[in-house]
mmCIF file of C-alpha atoms in Angstrom:
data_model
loop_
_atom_site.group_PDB
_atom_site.id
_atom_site.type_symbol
_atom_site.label_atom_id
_atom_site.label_comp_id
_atom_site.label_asym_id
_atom_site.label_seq_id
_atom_site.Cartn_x
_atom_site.Cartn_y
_atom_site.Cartn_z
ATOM 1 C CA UNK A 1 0.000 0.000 0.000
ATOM 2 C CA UNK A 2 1.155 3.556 -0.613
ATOM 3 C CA UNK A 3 2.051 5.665 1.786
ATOM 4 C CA UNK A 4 0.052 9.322 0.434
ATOM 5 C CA UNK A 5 0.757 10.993 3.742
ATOM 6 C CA UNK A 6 3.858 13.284 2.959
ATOM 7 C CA UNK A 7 2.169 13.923 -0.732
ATOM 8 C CA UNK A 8 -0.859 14.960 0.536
ATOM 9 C CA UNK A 9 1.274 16.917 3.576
ATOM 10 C CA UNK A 10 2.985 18.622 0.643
ATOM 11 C CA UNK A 11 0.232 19.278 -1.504
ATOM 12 C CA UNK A 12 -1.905 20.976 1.419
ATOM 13 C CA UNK A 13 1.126 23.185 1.996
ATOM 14 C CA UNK A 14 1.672 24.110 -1.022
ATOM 15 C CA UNK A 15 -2.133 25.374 -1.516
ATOM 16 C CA UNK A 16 -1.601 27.155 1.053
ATOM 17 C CA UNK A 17 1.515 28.955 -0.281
ATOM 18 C CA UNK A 18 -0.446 29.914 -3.066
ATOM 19 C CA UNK A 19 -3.559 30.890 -1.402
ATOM 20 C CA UNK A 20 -1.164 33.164 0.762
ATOM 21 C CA UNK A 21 0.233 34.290 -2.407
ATOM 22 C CA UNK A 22 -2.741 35.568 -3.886
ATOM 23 C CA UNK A 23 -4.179 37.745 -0.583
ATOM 24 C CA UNK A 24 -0.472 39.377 -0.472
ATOM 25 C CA UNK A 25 -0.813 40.041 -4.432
ATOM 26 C CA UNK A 26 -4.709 41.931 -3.779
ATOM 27 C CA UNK A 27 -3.809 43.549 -0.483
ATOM 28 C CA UNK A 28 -0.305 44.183 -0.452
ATOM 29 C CA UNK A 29 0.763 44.455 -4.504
ATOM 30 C CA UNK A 30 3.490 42.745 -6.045
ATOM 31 C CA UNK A 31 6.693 43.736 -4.386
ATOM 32 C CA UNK A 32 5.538 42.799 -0.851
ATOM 33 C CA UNK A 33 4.465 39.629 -2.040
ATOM 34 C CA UNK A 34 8.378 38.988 -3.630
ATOM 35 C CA UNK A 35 9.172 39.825 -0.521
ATOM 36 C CA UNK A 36 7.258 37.142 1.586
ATOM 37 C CA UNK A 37 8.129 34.022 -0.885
ATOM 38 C CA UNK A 38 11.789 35.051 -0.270
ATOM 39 C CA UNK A 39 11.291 35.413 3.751
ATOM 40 C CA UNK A 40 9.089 31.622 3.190
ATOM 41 C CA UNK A 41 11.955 30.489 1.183
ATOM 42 C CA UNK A 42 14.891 31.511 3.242
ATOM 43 C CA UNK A 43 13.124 29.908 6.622
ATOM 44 C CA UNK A 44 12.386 26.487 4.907
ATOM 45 C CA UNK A 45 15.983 26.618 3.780
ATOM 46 C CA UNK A 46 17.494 26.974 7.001
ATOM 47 C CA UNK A 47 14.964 25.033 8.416
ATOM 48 C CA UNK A 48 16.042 21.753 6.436
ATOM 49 C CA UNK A 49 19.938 22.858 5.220
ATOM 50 C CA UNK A 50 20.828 23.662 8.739
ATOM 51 C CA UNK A 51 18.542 23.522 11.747
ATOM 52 C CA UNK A 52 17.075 19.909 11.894
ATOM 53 C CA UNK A 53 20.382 18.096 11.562
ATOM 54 C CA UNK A 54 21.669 20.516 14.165
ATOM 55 C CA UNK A 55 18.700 20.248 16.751
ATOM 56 C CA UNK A 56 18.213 16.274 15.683
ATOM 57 C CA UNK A 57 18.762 15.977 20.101
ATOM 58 C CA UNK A 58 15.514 17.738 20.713
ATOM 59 C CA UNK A 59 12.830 16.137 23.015
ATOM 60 C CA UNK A 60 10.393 18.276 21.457
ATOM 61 C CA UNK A 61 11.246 20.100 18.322
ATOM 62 C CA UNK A 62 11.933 23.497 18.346
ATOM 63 C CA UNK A 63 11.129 23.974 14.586
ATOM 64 C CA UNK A 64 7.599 25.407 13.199
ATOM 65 C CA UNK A 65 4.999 27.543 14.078
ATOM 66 C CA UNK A 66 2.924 27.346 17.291
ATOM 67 C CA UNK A 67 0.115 29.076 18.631
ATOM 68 C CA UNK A 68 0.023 30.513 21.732
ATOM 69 C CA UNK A 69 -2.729 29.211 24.235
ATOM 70 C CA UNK A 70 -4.463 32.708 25.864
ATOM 71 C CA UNK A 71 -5.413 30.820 29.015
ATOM 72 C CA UNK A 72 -1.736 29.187 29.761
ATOM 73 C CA UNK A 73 -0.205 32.513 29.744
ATOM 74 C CA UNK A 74 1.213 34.094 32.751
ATOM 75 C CA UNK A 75 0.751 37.468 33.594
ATOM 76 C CA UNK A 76 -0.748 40.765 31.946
ATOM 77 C CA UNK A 77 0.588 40.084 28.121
ATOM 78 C CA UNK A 78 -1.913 36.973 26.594
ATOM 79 C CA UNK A 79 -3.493 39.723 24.083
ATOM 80 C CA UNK A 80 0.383 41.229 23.347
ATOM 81 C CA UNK A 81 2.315 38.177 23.024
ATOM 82 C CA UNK A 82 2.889 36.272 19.399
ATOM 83 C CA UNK A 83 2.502 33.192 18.200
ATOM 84 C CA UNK A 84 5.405 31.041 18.578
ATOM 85 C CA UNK A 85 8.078 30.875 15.815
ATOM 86 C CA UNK A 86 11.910 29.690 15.868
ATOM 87 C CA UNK A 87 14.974 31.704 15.224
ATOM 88 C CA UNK A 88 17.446 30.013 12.590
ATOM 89 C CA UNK A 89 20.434 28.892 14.313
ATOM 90 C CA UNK A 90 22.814 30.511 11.835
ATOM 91 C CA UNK A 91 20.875 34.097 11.979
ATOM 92 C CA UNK A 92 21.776 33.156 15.974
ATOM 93 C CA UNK A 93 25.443 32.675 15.138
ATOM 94 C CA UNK A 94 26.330 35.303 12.882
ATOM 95 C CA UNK A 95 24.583 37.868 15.530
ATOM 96 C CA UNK A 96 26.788 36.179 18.569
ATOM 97 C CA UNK A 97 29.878 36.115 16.983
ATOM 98 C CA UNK A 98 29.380 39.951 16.341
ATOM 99 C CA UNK A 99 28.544 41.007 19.440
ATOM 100 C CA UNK A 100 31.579 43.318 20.825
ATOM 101 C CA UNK A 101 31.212 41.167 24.641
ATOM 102 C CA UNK A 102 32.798 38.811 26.879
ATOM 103 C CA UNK A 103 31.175 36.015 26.966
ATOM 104 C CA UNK A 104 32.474 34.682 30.444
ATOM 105 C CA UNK A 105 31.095 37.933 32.517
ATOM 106 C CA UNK A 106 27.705 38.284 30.035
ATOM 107 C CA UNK A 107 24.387 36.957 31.277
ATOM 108 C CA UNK A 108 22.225 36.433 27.678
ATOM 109 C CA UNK A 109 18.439 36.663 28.385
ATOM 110 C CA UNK A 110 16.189 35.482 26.000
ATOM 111 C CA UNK A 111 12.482 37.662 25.878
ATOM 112 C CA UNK A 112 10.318 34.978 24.882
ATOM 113 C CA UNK A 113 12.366 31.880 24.550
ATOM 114 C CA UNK A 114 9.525 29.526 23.620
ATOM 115 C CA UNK A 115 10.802 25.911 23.620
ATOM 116 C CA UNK A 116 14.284 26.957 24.398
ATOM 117 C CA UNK A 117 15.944 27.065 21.125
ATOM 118 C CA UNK A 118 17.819 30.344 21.384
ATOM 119 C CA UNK A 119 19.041 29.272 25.133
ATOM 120 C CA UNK A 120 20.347 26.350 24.685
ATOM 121 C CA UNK A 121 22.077 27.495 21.119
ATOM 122 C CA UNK A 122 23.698 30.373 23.602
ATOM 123 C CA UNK A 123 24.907 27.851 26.079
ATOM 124 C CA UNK A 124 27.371 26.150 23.310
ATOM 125 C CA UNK A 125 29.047 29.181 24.041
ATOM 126 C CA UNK A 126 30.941 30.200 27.542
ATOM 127 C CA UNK A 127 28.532 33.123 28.789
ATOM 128 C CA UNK A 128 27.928 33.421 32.599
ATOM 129 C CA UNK A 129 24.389 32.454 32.218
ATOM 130 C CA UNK A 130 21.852 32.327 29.695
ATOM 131 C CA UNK A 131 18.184 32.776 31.091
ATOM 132 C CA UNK A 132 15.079 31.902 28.664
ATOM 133 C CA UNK A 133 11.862 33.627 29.541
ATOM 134 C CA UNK A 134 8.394 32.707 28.549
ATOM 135 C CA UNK A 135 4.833 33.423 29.448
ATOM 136 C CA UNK A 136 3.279 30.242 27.929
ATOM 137 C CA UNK A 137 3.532 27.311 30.240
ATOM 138 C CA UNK A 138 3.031 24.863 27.039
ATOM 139 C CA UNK A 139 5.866 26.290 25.490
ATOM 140 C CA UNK A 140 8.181 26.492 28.618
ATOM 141 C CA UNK A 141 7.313 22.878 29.450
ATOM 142 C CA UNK A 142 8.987 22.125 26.131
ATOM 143 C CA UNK A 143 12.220 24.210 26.954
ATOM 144 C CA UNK A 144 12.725 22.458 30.335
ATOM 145 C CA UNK A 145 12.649 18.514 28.369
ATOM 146 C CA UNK A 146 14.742 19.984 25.922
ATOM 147 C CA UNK A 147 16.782 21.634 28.335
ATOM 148 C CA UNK A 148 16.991 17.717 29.871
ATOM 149 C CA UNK A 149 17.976 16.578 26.507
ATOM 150 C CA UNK A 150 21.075 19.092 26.308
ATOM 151 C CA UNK A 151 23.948 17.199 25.354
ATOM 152 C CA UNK A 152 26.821 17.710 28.597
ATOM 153 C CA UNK A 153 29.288 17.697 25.474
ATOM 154 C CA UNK A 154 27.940 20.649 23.990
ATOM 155 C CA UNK A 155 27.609 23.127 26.856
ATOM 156 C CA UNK A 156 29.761 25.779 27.756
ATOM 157 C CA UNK A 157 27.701 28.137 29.599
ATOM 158 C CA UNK A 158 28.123 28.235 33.277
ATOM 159 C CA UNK A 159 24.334 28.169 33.788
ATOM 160 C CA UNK A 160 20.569 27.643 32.249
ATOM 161 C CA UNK A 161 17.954 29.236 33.602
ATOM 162 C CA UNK A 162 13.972 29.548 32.281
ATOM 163 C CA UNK A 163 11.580 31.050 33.865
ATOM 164 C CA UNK A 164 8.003 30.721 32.928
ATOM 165 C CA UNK A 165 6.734 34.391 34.002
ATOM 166 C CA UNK A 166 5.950 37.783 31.855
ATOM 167 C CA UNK A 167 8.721 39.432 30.496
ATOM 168 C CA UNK A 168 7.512 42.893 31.302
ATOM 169 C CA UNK A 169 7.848 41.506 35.356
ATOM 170 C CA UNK A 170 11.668 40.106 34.983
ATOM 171 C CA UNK A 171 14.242 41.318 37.179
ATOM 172 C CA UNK A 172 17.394 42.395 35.167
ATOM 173 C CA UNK A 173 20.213 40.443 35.405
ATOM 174 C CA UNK A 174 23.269 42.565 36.989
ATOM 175 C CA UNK A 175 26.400 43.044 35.282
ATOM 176 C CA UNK A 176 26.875 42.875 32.022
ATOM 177 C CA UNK A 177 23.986 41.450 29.601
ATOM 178 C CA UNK A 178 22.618 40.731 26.280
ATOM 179 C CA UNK A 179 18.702 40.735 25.900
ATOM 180 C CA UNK A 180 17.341 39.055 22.856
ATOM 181 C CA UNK A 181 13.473 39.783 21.556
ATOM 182 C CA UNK A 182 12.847 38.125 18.812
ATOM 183 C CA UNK A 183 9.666 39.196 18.001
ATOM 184 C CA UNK A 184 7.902 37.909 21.235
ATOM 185 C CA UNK A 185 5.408 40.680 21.714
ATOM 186 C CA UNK A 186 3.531 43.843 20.431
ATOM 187 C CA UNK A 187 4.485 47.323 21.130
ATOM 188 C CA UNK A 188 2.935 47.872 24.408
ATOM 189 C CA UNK A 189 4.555 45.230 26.284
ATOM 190 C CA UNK A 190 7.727 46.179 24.042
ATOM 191 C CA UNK A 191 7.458 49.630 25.403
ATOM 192 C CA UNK A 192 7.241 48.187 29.403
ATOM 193 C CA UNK A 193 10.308 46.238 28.389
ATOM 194 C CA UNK A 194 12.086 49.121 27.465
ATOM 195 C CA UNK A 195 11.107 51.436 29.772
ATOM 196 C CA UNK A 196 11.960 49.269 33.033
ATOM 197 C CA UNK A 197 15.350 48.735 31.191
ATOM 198 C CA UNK A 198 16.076 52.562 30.638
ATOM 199 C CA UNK A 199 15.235 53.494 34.308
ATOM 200 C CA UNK A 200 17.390 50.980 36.092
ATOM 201 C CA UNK A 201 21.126 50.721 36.110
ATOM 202 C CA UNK A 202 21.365 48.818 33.049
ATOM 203 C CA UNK A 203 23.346 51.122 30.935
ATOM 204 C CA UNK A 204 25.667 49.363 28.763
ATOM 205 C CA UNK A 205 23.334 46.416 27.763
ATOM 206 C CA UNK A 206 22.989 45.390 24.401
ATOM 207 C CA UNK A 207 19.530 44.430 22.565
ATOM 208 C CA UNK A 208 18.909 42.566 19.770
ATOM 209 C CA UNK A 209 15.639 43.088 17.755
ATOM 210 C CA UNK A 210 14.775 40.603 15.103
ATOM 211 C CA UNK A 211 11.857 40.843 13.312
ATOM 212 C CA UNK A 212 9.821 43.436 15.632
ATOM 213 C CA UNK A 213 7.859 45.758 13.510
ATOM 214 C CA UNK A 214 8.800 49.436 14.497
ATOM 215 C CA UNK A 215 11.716 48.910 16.847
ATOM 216 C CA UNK A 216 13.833 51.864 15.078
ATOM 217 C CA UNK A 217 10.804 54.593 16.341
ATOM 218 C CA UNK A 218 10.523 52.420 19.418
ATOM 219 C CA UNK A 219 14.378 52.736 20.468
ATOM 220 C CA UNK A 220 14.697 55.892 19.631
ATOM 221 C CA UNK A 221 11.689 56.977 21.630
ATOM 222 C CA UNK A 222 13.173 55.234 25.021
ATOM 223 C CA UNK A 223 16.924 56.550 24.434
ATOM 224 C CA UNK A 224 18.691 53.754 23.048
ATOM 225 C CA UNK A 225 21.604 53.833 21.102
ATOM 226 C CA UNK A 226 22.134 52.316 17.670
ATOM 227 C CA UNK A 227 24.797 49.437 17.427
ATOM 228 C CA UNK A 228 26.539 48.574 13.605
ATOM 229 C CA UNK A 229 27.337 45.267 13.325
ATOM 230 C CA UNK A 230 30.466 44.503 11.100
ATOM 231 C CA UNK A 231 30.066 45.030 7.757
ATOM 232 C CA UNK A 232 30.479 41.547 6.811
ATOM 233 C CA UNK A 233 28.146 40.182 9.329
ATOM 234 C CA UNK A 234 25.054 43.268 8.139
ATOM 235 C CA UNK A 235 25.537 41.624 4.562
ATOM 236 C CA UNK A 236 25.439 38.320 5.900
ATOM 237 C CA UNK A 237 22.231 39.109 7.262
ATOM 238 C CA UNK A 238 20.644 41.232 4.277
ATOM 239 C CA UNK A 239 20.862 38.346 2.416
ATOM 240 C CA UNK A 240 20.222 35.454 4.182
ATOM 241 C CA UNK A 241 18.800 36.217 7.170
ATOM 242 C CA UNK A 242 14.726 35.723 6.847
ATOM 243 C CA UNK A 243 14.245 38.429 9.724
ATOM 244 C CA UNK A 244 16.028 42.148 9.937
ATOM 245 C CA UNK A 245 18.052 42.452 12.967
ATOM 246 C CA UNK A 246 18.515 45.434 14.725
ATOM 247 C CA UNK A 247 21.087 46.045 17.438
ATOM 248 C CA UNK A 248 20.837 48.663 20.373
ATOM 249 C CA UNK A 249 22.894 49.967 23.269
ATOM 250 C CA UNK A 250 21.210 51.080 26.537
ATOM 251 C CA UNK A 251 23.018 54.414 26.985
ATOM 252 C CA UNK A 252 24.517 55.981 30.711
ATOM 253 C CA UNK A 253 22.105 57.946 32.510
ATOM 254 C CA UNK A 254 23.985 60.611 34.349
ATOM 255 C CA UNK A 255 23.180 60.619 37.838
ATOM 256 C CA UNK A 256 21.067 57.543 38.220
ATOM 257 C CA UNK A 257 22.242 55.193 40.943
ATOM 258 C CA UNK A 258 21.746 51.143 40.517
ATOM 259 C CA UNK A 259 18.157 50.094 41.081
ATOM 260 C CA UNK A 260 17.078 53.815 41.790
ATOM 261 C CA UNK A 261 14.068 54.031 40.233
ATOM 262 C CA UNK A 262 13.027 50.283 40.602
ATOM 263 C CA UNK A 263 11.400 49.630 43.994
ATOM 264 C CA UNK A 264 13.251 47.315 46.056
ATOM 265 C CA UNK A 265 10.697 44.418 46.717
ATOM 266 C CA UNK A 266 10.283 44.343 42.486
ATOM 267 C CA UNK A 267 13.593 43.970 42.239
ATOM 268 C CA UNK A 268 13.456 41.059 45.152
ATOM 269 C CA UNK A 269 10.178 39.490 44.023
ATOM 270 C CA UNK A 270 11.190 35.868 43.172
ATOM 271 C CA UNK A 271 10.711 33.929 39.595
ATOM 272 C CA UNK A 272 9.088 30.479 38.808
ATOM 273 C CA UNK A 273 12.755 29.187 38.096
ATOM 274 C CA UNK A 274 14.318 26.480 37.276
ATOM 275 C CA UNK A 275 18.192 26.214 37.107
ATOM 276 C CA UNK A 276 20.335 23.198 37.487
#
């Protein structure tokens, strides 16, 4: 008997593709839909060239789309958060080996680190501590049995954190730190993000932005500096990278002393955590 499954798998997909097509061509014109068969081509690619041979360890795949259960959600962000999507691991790589940082005194948080993908790519390399945050308890339950499926060979960070809690609600690491957001939530929670960073003694920390919608007007509008990346690594990026990536600096505040304007028991109020 034959086996129509993945046929009938790839046929469904690929009405889909061209139903998707043909909206972008009425709403959007021709040159935005160009645009989204490139972005759909470029994920599949590294999705298949790169990622699943890479990730094969996985307890629960970190590839595809998810959506995001409203009533699993913790905290005030179920209508602001996105649907879950993964970051390609060699967008993730070319970004890291940019970054002008020390790895060894850098704690990398991850704003929305659905099943853990970006965390566990970060501890392959020798930062302090790399902390995953995410407000769906589906999604974190899948970080912490892929965090159990880590191999010992390939980790090099000193320590794994995730959190299942709101990102607007984390406490900042101290010390050096690199936040990523890649494209967890909508501009309102963005903007809390932002804001509690700019007010507390965080100055010095970088952020990368990948596919949030906006971010330039949003930096600028909380004070943040720009960032170039190399040259080779921005053309890197332009072309193969399915998601723009922008890089900011949280500039020195004259003046402001550490934790000032963050009250003491929100700095002290403790996290659903799990470390090893």
């Amino acid at each position: 008997m034959v086996d129509t499954s993945v046929g009938n798998a790839r046929t469904s997909r690929l009405a889909r593709d061209w139903a998707t097509l043909c909206r972008l061509l009425r709403e959007r014109g021709l040159l935005a839909s160009l645009e989204h068969v490139w972005t759909t081509a470029l994920i599949r690619a590294h999705a298949i060239l790169a990622d699943r041979k890479r990730l094969a360890w996985e307890a629960v795949p970190s590839a595809g789309y998810a959506p995001v259960r409203r009533n699993e959600v913790v905290g005030e962000s179920a209508e602001h958060g996105f649907d879950y999507a993964p970051t390609p691991c060699l967008v993730l790589d070319w970004v890291l080996d940019a970054l002008p940082i020390a790895p060894g005194e850098t704690t990398l948080v991850d704003m929305g680190s659905g099943r853990g993908r970006v965390v566990l790519q970060a501890a392959t390399r020798p930062f302090k501590e790399v902390v995953g945050v995410e407000h769906s308890a589906e999604l974190h339950a899948a970080a912490l049995a892929n965090r159990a499926a880590f191999p010992s060979a390939l980790r090099k960070a000193r320590a794994i954190t995730l959190m299942n809690r709101d990102a607007a609600e984390t406490v900042l690491p101290e010390g050096p730190a690199v936040l990523f957001f890649f494209n967890p939530f909508g501009e309102e929670i963005m903007g809390r993000v932002l804001s509690r960073l700019v007010r507390s003694d965080a100055a010095g920390t970088l952020c990368v932005f990948g596919a949030v919608r906006g971010i330039d007007r949003l930096a600028g509008a909380y004070g943040l500096a720009p960032v170039r990346l190399p040259l080779a690594t921005r053309i890197r990026l332009a072309l193969l990278s399915p998601m723009r990536i922008a890089l900011y600096r949280v500039p020195e505040r004259p003046g402001l002393r550490s934790g000032s304007n963050i009250p003491a028991a929100e700095e002290r109020r403790p996290a659903s955590a799990s470390s090893p």
